[in-house]
Coordinates of C-alpha atoms and ligand atoms in Angstrom, one line a residue:
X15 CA -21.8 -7.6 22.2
X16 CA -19.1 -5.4 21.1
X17 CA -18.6 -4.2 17.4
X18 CA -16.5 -6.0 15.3
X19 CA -12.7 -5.0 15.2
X20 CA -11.5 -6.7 11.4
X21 CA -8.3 -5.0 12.4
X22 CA -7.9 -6.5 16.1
X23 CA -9.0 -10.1 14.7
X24 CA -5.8 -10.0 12.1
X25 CA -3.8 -8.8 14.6
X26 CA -5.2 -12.4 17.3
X27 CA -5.1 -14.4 14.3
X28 CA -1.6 -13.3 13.2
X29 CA 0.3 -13.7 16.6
X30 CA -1.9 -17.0 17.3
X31 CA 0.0 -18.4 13.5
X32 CA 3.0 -20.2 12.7
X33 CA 5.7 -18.1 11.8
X34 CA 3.6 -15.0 13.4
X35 CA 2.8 -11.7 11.3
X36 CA 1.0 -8.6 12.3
X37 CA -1.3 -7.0 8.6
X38 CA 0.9 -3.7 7.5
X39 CA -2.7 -2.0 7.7
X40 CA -1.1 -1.8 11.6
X41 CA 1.7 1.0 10.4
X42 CA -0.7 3.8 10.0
X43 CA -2.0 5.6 12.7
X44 CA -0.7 9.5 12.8
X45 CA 2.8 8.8 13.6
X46 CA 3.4 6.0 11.5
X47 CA 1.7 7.6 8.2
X48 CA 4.4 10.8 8.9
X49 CA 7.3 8.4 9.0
X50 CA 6.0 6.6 6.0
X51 CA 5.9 10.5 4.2
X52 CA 10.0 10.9 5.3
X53 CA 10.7 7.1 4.0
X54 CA 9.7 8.5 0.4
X55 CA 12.0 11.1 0.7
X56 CA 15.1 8.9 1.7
X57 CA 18.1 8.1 -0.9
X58 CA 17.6 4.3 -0.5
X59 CA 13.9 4.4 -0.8
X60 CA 14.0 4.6 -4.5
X61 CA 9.9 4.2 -5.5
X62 CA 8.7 7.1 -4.7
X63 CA 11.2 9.2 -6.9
X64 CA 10.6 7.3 -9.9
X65 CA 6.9 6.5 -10.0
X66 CA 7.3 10.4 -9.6
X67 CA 9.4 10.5 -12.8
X68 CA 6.8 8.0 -14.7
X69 CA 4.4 10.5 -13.8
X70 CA 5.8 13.5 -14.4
X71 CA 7.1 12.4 -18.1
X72 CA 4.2 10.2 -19.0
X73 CA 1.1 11.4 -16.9
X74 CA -0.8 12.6 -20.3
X75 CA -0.3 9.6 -22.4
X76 CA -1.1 7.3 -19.4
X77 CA -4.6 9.7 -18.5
X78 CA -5.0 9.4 -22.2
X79 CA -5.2 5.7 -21.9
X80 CA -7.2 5.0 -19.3
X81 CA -10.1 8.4 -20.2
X82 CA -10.1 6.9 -23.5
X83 CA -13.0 8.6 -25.6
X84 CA -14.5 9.8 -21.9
X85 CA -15.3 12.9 -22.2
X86 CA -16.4 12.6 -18.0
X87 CA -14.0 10.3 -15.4
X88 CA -14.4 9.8 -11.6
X89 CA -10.9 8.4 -9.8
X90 CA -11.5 6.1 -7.5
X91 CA -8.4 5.9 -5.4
X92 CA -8.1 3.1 -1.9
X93 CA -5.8 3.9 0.2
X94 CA -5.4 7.3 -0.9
X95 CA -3.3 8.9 1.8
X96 CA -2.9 12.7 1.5
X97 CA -3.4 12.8 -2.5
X98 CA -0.9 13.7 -3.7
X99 CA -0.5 11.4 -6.7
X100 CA -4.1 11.7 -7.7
X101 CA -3.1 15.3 -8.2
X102 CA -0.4 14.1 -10.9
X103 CA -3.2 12.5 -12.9
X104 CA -6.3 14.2 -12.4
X105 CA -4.6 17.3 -14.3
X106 CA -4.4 15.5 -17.5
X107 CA -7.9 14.3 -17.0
X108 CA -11.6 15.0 -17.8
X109 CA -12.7 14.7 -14.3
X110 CA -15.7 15.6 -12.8
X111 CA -15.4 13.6 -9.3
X112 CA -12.6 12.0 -7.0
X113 CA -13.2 9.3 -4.3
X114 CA -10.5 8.4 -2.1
X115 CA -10.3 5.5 0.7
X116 CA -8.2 5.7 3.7
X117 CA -8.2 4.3 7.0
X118 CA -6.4 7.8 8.3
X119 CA -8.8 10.5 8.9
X120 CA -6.0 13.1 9.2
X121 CA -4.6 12.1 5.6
X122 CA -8.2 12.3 4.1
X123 CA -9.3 15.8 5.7
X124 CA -5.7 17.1 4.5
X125 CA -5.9 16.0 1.1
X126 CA -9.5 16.2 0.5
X127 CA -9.2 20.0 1.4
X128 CA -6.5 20.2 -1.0
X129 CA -7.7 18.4 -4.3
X130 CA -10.6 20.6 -3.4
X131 CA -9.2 23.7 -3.4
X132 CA -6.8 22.6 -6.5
X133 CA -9.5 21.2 -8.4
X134 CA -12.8 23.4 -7.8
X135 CA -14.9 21.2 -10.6
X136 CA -14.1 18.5 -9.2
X137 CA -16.7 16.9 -6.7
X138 CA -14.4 15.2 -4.0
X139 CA -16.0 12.7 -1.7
X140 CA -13.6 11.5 1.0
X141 CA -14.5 7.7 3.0
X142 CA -13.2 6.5 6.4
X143 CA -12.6 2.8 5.1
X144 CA -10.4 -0.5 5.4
X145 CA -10.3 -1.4 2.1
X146 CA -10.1 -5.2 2.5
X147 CA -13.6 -4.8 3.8
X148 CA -16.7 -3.7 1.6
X149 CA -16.9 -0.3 1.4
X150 CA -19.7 1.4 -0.8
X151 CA -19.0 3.9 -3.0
X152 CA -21.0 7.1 -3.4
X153 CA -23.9 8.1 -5.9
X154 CA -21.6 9.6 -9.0
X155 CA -22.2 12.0 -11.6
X156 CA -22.3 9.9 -14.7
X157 CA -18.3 9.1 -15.9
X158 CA -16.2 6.4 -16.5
X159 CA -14.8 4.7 -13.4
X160 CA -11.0 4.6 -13.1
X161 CA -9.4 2.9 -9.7
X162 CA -6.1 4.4 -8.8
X163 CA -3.8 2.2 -6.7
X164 CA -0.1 3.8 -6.9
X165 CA 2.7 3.7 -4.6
X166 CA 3.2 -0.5 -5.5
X167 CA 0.6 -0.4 -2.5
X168 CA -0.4 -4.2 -4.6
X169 CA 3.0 -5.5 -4.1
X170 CA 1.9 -5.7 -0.2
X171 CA -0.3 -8.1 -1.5
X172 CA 0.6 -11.8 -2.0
X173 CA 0.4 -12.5 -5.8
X174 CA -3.4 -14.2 -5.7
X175 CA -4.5 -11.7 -2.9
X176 CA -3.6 -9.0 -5.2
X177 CA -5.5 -11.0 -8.2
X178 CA -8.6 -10.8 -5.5
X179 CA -8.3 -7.3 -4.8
X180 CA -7.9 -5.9 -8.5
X181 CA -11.2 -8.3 -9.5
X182 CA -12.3 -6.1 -6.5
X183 CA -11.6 -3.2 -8.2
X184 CA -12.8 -4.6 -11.6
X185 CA -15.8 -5.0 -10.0
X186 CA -16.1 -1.0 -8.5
X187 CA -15.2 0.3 -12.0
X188 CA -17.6 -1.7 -13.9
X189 CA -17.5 -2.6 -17.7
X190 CA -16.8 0.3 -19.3
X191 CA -14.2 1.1 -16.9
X192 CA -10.3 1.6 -16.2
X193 CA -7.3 1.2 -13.7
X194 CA -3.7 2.6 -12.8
X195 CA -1.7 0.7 -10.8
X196 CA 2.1 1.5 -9.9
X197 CA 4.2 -1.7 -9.9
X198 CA 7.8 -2.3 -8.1
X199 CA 9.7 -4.1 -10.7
X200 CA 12.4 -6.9 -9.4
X201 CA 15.8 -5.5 -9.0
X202 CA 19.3 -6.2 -7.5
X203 CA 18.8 -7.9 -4.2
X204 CA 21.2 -5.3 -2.3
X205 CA 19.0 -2.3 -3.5
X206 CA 15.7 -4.1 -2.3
X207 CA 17.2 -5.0 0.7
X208 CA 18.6 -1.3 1.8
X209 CA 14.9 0.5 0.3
X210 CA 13.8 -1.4 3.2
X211 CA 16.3 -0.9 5.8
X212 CA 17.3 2.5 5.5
X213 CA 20.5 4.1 7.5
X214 CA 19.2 6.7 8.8
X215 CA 16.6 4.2 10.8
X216 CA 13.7 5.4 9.3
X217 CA 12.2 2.5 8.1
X218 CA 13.0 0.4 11.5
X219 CA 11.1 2.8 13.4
X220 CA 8.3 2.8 10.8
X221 CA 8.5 -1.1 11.5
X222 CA 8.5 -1.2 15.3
X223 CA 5.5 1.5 15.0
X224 CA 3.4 -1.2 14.5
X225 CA 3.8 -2.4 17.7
X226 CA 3.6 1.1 19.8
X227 CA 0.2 1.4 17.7
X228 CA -0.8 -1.9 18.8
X229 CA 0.1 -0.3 22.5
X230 CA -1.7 2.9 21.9
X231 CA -4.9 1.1 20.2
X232 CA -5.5 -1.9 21.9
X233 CA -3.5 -1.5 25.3
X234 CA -1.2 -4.2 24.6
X235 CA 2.1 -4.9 26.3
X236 CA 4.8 -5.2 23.8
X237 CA 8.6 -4.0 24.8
X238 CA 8.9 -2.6 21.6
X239 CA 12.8 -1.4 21.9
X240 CA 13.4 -5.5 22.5
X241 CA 12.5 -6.0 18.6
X242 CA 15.1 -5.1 16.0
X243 CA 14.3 -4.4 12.4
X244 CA 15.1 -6.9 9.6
X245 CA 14.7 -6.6 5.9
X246 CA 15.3 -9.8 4.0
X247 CA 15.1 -10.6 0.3
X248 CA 13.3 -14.0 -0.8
X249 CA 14.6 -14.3 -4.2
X250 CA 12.6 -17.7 -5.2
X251 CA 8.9 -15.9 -4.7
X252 CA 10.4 -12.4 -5.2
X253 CA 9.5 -10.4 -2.6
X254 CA 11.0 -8.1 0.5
X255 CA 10.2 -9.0 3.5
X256 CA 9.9 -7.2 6.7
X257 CA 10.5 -8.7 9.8
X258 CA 10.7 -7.2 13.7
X259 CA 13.1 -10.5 15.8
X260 CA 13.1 -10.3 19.4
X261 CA 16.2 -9.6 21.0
X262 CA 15.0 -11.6 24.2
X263 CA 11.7 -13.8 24.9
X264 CA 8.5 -11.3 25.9
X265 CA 4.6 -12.1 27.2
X266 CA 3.0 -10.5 26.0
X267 CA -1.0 -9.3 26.3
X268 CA -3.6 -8.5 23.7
X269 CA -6.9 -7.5 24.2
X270 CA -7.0 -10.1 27.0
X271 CA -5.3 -12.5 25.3
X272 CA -1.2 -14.0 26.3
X273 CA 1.3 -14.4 23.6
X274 CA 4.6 -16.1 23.8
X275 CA 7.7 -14.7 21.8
X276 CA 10.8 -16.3 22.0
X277 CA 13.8 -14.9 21.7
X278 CA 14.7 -14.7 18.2
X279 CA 11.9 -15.5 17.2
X280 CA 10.0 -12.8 14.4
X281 CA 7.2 -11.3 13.9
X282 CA 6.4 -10.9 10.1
X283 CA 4.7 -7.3 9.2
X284 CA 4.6 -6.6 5.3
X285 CA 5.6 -8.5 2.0
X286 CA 6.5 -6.5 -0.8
X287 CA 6.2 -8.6 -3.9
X288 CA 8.5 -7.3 -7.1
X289 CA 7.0 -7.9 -10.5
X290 CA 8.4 -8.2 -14.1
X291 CA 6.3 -6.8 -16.5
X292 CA 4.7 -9.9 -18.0
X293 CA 4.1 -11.0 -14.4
X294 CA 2.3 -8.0 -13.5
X295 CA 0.0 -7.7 -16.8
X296 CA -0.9 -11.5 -15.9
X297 CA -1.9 -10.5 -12.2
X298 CA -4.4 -7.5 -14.0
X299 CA -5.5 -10.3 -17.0
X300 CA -6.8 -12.7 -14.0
X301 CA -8.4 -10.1 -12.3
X302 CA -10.6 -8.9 -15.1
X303 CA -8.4 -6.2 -16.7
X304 CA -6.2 -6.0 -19.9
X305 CA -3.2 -4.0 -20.2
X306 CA -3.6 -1.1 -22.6
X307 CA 0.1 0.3 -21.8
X308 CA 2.5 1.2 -19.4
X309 CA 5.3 3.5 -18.6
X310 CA 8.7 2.6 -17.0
X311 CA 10.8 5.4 -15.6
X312 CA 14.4 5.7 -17.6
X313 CA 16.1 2.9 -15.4
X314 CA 13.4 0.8 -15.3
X315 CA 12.9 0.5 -11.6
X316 CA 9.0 1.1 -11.5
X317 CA 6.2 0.2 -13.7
X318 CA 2.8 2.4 -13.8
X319 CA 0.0 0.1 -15.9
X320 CA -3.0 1.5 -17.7
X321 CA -5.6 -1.3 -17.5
X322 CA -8.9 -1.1 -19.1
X323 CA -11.7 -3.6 -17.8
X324 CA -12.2 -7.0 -20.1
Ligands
LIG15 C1 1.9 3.9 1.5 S1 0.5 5.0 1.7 C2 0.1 5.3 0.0 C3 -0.6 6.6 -0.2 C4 -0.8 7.0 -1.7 N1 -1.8 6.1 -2.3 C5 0.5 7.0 -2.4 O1 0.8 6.2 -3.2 O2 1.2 8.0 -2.1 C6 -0.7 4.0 2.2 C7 -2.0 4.6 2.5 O3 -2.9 3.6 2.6 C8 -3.6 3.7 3.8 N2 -4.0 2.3 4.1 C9 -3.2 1.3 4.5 N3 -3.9 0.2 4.7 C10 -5.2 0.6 4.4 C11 -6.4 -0.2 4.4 N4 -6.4 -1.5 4.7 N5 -7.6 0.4 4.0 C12 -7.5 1.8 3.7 N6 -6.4 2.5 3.7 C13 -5.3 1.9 4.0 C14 -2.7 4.4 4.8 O4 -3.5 5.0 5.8 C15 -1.9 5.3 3.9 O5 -2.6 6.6 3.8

């Protein structure tokens, strides 16, 4: 018997479906998380620069919110790359621990070392995890639970998934507990589009990273220059997609098994669902949380919700 591979089984069960997709978790080994760090500093990927702005202008009233009458908090943050948001906020917070959940052991030694060294009464615990599996968290000093999930990370997530995952996180934070979540808000069509399909290339190389990992990881045979990058907007469910089309037709092997592409045909990696406000504060309401506020930056491109649980 060999261990169980959740990651390899998306992968077989996505290239067996109909369209085909590949799950985004595939983008970040080491090469693909350091092309995702230079997308958030490109001129058409507008996010990152103005969750940055929300937190920069509004990161005490929004810790303010979610600590409440706390005088103790421990972050909870999945998918926490190198940290560097949970810097933003744990400044204006009573904290006495930080948790984060990555996949990428290189992102959590780096940023673990560093909230440590920022934030010396702070206990940090760092956790090698995939995040749509269970993953227990630590024994805690005694503090109110608040889950971080920035970066519109949720908008990866189709609208019930993400209603699945927050009741998730509801469920880590317990009761008395809280949330801040970072929220993509819909936008001109052009805008989405080009955030996605940079040109500088950035993005398409982030894209077709997915398949060299699948190379790397899993010895599978992908041409992956005969795939070119497409980002296209679905206005009706709101979302960017990204796609990778084959120029020509490929076999290729995975793990033992053969795959078919045909030319033209694409290979679906990440949704990225855009929210309105009220749409968003629904998503949290199903999963367990009301919205106790949130913060736009001044042109109203991102959202970043304080929920408490209900
Ligand atoms: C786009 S980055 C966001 C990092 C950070 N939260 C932020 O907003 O800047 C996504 C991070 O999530 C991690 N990640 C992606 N899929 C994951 C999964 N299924 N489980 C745990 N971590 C995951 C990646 O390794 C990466 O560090």
């Amino acid at each position: 018997m060999t261990d169980p591979d959740p990651l390899l089984d998306a992968v077989l069960r996505g290239l067996s479906a109909e369209p085909k997709t590949l799950p985004p978790t595939l983008f970040y080994d080491d090469v693909g998380s350091a092309l995702f760090d230079r997308i958030t500093t490109l001129d058409a990927y507008y996010p990152t620069r103005a969750e940055a702005l929300v937190f920069d202008e509004h990161g005490p009233a929004l810790a303010a919110l979610v600590a409440g009458d706390a005088d103790a908090v421990a972050l909870i943050e999945p998918g926490c790359g190198s940290g560097g948001k949970a810097e933003k906020l744990l400044q204006h917070l009573p904290a006495v621990a930080y948790v984060g959940v990555d996949v990428s052991v290189e992102a959590l030694i780096g940023g673990a070392g560093r909230l440590s060294l920022r934030f010396p009464g702070v206990q940090v615990v760092a956790i090698e995890a995939d995040y749509h599996q269970p993953w227990a968290l630590p024994e805690l000093p005694p503090a109110r639970k608040i889950a971080f999930f920035p970066g519109s990370t949720i908008g990866n997530f189709d609208p019930a998934d993400a209603v699945g995952f927050l009741a998730g996180l509801r469920e880590v934070v317990g009761p008395s507990g809280a949330a801040v979540v970072g929220v993509d808000l819909w936008k001109d069509v052009e805008v989405l589009r080009v955030a996605y399909d940079d040109p500088e290339g950035v993005t398409a190389a982030f894209n077709r990273n997915a398949l060299r990992h699948l190379n790397r990881r899993y010895g599978a045979t992908f041409d992956v220059d005969g795939f070119a990058h497409e980002s296209r907007v679905d206005v009706d469910r709101r979302r960017v997609e990204m796609h990778l089309v084959a120029r020509g037709a490929q076999d290729v092997r995975v793990a033992g098994r053969r795959f078919r592409i045909e030319a033209g045909e694409s290979l679906h990696t990440e949704n990225a669902y855009k929210y309105d406000l009220d749409g968003f504060s629904d998503v949290a309401r199903q999963a367990g949380f009301r919205t106790l506020g949130w913060f736009t930056d001044p042109d109203v491109r991102f959202a970043v919700f304080a929920l408490g649980a209900s």
